[in-house]
Coordinates of C-alpha atoms and ligand atoms in Angstrom, one line a residue:
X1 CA 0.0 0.0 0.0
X2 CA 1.3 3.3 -1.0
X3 CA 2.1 5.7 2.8
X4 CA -0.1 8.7 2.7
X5 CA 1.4 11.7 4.5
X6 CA -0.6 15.0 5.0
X7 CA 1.7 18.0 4.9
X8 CA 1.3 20.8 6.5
X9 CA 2.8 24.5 5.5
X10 CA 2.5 27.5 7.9
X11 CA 5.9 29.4 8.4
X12 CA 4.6 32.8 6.5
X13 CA 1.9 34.3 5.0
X14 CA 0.4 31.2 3.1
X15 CA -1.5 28.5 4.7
X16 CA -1.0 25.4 2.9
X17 CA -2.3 21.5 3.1
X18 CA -1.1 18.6 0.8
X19 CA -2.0 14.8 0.6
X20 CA 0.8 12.6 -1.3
X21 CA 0.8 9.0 -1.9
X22 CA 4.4 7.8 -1.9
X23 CA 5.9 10.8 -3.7
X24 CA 2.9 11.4 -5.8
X25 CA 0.5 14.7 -5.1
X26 CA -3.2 13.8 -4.9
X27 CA -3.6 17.5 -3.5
X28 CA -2.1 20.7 -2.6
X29 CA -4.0 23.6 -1.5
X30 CA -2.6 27.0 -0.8
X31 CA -4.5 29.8 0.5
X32 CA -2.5 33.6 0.0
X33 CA -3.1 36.2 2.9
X34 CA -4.2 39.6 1.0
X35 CA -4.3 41.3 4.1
X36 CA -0.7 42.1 4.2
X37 CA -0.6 43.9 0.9
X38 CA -1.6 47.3 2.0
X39 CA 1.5 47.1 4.7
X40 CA 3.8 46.3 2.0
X41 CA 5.2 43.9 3.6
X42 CA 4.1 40.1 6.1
X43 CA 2.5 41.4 9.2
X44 CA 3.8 38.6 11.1
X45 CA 0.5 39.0 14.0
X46 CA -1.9 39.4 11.5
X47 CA -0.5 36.4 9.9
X48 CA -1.0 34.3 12.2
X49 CA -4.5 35.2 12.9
X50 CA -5.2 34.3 9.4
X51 CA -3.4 30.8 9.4
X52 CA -6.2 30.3 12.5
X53 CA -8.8 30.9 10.5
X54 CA -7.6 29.3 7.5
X55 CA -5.7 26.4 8.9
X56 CA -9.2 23.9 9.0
X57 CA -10.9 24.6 5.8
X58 CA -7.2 24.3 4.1
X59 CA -6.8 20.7 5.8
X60 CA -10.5 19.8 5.1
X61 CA -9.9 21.0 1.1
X62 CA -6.8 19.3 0.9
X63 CA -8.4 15.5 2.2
X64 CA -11.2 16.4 0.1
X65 CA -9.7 17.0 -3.0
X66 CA -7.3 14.5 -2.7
X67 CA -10.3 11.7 -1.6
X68 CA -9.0 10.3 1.3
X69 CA -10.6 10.2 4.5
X70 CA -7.9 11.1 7.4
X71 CA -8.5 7.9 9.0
X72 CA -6.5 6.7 6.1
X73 CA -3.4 9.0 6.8
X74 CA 0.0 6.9 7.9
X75 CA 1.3 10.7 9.0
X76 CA 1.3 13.9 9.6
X77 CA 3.9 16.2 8.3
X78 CA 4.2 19.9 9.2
X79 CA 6.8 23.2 9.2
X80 CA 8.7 23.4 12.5
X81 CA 11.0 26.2 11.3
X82 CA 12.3 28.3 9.8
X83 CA 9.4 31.0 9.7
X84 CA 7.4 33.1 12.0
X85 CA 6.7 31.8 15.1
X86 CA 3.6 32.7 15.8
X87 CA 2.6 31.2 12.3
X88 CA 4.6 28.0 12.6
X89 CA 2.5 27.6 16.0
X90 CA -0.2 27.5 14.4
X91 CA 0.5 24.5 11.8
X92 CA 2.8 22.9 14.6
X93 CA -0.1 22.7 17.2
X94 CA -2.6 21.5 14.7
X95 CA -0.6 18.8 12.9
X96 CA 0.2 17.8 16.5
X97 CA -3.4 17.8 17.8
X98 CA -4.2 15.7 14.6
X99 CA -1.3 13.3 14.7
X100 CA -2.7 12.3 18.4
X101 CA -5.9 11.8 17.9
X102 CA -5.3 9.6 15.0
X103 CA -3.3 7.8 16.9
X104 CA -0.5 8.2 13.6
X105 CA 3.8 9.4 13.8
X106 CA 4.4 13.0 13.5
X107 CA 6.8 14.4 11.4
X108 CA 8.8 17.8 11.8
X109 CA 10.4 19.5 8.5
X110 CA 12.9 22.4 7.9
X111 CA 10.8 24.8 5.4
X112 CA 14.4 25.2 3.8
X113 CA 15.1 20.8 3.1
X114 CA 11.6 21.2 2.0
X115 CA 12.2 24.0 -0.9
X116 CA 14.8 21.7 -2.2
X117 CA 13.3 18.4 -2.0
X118 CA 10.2 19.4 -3.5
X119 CA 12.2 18.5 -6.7
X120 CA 11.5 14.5 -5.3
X121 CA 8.1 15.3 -6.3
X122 CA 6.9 12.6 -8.6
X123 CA 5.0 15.2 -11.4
X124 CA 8.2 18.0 -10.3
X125 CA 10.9 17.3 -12.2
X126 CA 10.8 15.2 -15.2
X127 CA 14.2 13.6 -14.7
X128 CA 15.7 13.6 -11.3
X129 CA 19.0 14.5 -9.9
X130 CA 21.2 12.4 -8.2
X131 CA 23.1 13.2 -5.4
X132 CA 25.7 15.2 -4.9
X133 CA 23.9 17.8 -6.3
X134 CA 23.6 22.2 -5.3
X135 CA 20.2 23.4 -4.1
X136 CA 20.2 26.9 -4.5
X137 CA 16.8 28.3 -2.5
X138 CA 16.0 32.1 -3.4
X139 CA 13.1 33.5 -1.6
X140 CA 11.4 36.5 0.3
X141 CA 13.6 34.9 3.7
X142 CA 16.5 33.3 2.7
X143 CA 19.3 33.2 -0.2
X144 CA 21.7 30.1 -0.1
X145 CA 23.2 27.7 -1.8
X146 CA 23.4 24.3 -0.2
X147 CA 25.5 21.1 -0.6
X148 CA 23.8 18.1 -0.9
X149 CA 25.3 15.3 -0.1
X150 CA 22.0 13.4 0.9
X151 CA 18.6 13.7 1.7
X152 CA 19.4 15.1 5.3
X153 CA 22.9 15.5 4.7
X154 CA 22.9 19.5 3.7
X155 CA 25.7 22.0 4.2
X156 CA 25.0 25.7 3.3
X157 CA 28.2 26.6 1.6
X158 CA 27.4 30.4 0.8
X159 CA 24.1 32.7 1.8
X160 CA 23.1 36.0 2.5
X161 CA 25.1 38.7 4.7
X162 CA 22.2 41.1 4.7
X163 CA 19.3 41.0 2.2
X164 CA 17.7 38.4 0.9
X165 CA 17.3 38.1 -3.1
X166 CA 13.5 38.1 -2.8
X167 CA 13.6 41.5 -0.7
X168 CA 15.8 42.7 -3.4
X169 CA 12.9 42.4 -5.6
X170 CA 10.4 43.7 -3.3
X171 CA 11.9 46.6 -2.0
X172 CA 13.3 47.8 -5.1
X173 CA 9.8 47.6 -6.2
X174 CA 8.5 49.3 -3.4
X175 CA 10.5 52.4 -4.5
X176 CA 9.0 52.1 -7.9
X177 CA 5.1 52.2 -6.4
X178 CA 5.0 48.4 -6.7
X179 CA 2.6 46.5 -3.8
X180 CA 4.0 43.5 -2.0
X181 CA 5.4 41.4 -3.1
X182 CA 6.8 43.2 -5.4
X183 CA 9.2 40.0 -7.7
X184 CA 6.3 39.1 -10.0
X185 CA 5.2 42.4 -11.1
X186 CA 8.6 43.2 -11.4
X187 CA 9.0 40.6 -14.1
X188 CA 6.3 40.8 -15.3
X189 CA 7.1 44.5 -16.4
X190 CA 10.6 43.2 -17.3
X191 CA 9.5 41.7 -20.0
X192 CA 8.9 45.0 -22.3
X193 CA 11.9 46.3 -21.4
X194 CA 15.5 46.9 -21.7
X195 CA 17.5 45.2 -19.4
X196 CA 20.7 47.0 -20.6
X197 CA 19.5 50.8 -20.4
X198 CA 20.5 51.2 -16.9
X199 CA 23.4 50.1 -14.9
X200 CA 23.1 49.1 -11.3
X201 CA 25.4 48.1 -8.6
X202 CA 26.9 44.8 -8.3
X203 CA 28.6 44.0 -4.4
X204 CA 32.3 42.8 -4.4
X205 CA 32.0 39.3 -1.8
X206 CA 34.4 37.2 -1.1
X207 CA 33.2 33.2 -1.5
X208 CA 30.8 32.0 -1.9
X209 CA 28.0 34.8 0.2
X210 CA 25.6 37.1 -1.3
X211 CA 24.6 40.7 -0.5
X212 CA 21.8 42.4 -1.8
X213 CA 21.7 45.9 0.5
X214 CA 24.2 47.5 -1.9
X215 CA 22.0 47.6 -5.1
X216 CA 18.8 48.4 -2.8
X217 CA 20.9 51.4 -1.7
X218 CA 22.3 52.2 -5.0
X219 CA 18.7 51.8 -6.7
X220 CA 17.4 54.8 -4.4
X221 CA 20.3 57.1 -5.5
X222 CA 19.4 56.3 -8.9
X223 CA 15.6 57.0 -8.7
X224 CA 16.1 60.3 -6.5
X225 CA 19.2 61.6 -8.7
X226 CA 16.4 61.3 -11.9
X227 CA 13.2 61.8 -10.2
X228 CA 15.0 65.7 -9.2
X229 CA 15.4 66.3 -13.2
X230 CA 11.9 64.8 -14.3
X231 CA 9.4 63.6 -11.9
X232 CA 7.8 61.3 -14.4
X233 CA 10.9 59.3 -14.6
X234 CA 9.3 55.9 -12.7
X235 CA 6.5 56.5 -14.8
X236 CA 8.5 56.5 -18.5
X237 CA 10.8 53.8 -17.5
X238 CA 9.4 51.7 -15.4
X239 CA 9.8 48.9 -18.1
X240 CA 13.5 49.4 -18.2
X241 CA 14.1 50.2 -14.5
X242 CA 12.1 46.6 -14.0
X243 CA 14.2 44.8 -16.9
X244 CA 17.6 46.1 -15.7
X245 CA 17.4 45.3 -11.6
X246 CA 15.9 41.9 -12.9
X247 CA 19.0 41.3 -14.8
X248 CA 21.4 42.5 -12.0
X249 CA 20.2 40.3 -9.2
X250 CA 20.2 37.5 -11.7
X251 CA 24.0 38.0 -11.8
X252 CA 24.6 38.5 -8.9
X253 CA 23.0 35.5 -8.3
X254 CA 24.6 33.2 -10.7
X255 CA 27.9 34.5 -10.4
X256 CA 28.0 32.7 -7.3
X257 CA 26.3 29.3 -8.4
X258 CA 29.0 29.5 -10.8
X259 CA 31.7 29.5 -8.4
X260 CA 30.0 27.0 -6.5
X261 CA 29.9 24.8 -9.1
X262 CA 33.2 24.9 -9.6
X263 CA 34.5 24.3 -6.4
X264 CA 32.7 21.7 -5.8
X265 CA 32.9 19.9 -9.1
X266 CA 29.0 20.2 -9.5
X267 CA 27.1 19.8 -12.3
X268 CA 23.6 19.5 -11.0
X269 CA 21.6 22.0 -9.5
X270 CA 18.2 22.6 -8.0
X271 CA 16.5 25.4 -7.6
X272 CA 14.0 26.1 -4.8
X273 CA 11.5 29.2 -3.3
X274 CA 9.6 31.9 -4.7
X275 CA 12.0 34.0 -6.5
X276 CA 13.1 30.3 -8.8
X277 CA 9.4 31.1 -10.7
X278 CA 11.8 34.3 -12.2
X279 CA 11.3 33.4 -16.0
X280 CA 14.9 35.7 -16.2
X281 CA 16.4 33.1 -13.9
X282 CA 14.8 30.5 -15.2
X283 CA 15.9 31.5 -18.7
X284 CA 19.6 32.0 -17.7
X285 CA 21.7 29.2 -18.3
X286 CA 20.3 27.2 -20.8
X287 CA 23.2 25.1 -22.4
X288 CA 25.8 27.0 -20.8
X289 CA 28.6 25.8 -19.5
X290 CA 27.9 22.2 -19.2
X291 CA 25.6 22.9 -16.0
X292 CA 22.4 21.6 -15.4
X293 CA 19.6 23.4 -13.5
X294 CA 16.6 21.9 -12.1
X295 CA 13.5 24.4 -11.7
X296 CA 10.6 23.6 -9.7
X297 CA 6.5 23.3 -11.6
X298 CA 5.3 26.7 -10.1
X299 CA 3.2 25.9 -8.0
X300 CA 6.0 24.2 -6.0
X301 CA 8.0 27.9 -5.9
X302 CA 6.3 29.4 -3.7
X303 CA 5.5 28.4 0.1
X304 CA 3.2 24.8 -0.2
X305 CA 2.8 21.9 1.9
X306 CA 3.1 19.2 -1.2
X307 CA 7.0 20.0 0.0
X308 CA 6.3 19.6 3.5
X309 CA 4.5 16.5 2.9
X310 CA 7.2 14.8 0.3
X311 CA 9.9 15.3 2.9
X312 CA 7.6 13.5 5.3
X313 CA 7.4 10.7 2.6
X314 CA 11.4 10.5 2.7
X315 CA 11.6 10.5 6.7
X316 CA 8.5 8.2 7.1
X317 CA 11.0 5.7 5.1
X318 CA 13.6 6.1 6.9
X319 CA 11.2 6.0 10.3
X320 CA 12.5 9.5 11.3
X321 CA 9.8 10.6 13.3
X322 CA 9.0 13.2 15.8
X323 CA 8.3 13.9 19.4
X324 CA 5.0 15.9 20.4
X325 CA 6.9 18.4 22.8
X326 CA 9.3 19.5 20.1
X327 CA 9.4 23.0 19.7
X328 CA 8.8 25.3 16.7
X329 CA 11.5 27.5 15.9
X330 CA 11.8 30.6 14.0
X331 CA 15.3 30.2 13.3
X332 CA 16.5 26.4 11.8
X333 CA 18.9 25.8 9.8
X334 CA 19.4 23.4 7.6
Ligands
KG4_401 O1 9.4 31.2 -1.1 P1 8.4 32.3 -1.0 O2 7.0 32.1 -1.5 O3 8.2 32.8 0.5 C1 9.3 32.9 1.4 O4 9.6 31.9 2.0 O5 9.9 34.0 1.4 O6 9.1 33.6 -1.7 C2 8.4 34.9 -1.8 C3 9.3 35.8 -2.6 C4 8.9 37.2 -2.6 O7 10.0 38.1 -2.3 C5 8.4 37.5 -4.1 O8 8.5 38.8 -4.5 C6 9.3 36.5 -4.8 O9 9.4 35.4 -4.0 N1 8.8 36.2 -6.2 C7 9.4 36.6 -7.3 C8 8.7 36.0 -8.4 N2 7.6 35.3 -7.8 C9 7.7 35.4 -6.5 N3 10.5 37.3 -7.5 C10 10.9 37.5 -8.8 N4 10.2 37.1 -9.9 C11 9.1 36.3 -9.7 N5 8.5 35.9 -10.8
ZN402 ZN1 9.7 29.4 1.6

């Protein structure tokens, strides 16, 4: 019989619920907080008041859709870090109410395995990786790029000393009038412009870290320097403005991979998080210098339990399973 896992996903602003059989999806539901749009930014106590309401119909939706009644489940998966705590509490108490009285294991996952695993998915990836490999997760929280040695054998070999890329894209895009979160409309307006009109920024780091406050800093010079000679500037170039930041914190980014790929003789690499559904990054390295890059289905970018509940899949196999007092934590690393 295939081992059906529910996942749970609650660490930000989305309240997710997946059901998998073995590593296939039968559902993945993911419900987006709008309330945090006019702050432009997560409001991390309204966010959890949201995952409280959200957090049973999600569940419900999820066993639904995916037909299974939860008497069926062999386990519950769910986010213990990293995230927000009072959002992860959420998820964590509920997967751990559930998991008791259904008498079935618990399962704690790191948000950040989960972003890379996700490419395990059965209808992810059409041809998987195997290991060593580089998982490279870009999101609103985090930028790193991680050895992988195994499934629970990770090493972050380079990440962010400040920014994240995500925030790069958001708060760049704040300056330019764009709501939260700010990455998609950014490129989606990238994609009538001219990435080489303008020329931002790029840091000087050593290794194998990032840093992203630079450019942010640099990008506000640029905008007040030409906003003082025409005020319409944002308005008649927002296209270029969008397509030329796009393509800087795409090399910025994949300056590094490079490197890391070359010290560590890597070929393969995965990509994880909300900022991987970039079509710029996406686009980047096709056929180019031997590399190979895995990107996730979209709907496996962004925060979703159907990552939470395959790394529950691998762990159930391997009889990892959790404790009920474990805590959640807001800061996890991999
Ligand atoms: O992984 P995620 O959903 O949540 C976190 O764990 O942070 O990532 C959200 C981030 C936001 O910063 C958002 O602006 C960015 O992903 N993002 C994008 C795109 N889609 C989402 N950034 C650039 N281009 C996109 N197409
Ligand atoms: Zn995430």
């Amino acid at each position: 019989m295939p081992i059906k896992i529910l996942g749970i996903e609650s660490s930000c602003d989305e309240t997710s619920a997946a059901v998998i059989s073995d590593s296939t999806v039968l559902s993945n539901i993911i419900t987006n907080q709008d309330v945090h749009e006019k702050y432009g930014g997560v409001v991390p106590e309204l966010a959890s008041r949201a995952h409280q309401v959200n957090i049973i119909p999600v569940v419900d939706m999820a066993l639904k859709k995916a037909g299974i009644n939860k008497k069926y489940l062999d386990a519950i998966a769910y986010t213990r870090g990293p995230g927000l705590l009072g959002s992860l509490l959420v998820g964590g108490s509920f997967a751990k109410s559930l998991s008791l009285s259904l008498n079935i294991p618990l399962i704690e996952v790191n948000h950040m395995q989960a972003h890379i695993l996700a490419h395990f998915i059965e209808d992810n990836c059409d041809v998987k990786t195997d290991f060593p490999f580089l998982g490279v997760n870009i999101s609103g929280g985090h930028t790193q790029i991680v050895y992988c040695r195994n499934y629970f054998d990770m090493e972050i070999i380079g990440e962010t000393l400040d920014d994240s890329i995500g925030e790069a894209f958001d708060k760049c895009g704040k300056m330019l009038g764009l709501k939260y979160p700010a990455g998609p409309k950014i490129n989606k307006l990238a994609n009538e412009g001219n990435e080489n009109k303008f020329n931002f920024s790029k840091p000087k780091v050593d290794g194998l870290n990032f840093s992203f406050s630079g450019l942010k800093t640099n990008f506000k010079r640029f905008l007040e320097k030409n906003l003082k000679n025409d005020k319409f500037f944002i308005e008649k170039e927002i296209n270029n403005l969008c397509a030329s930041l796009q393509l800087t914190i795409t090399e910025i980014l994949f300056e590094k991979v490079k490197i890391a790929a070359k010290q560590k003789k890597i070929l393969n690499i995965v990509f994880g998080g909300g900022v991987s559904a970039n079509t710029k990054i996406r686009g980047i390295f096709k056929n180019e210098n031997n590399l190979k890059l895995y990107f996730p289905k979209l709907e496996y970018t962004t925060d979703n339990a159907a990552m939470i509940a395959i790394v529950g899949y691998l762990k159930f196999k391997d009889n990892l399973f959790s404790e009920l007092n474990l805590e959640s934590k807001a800061r996890y690393s991999i």
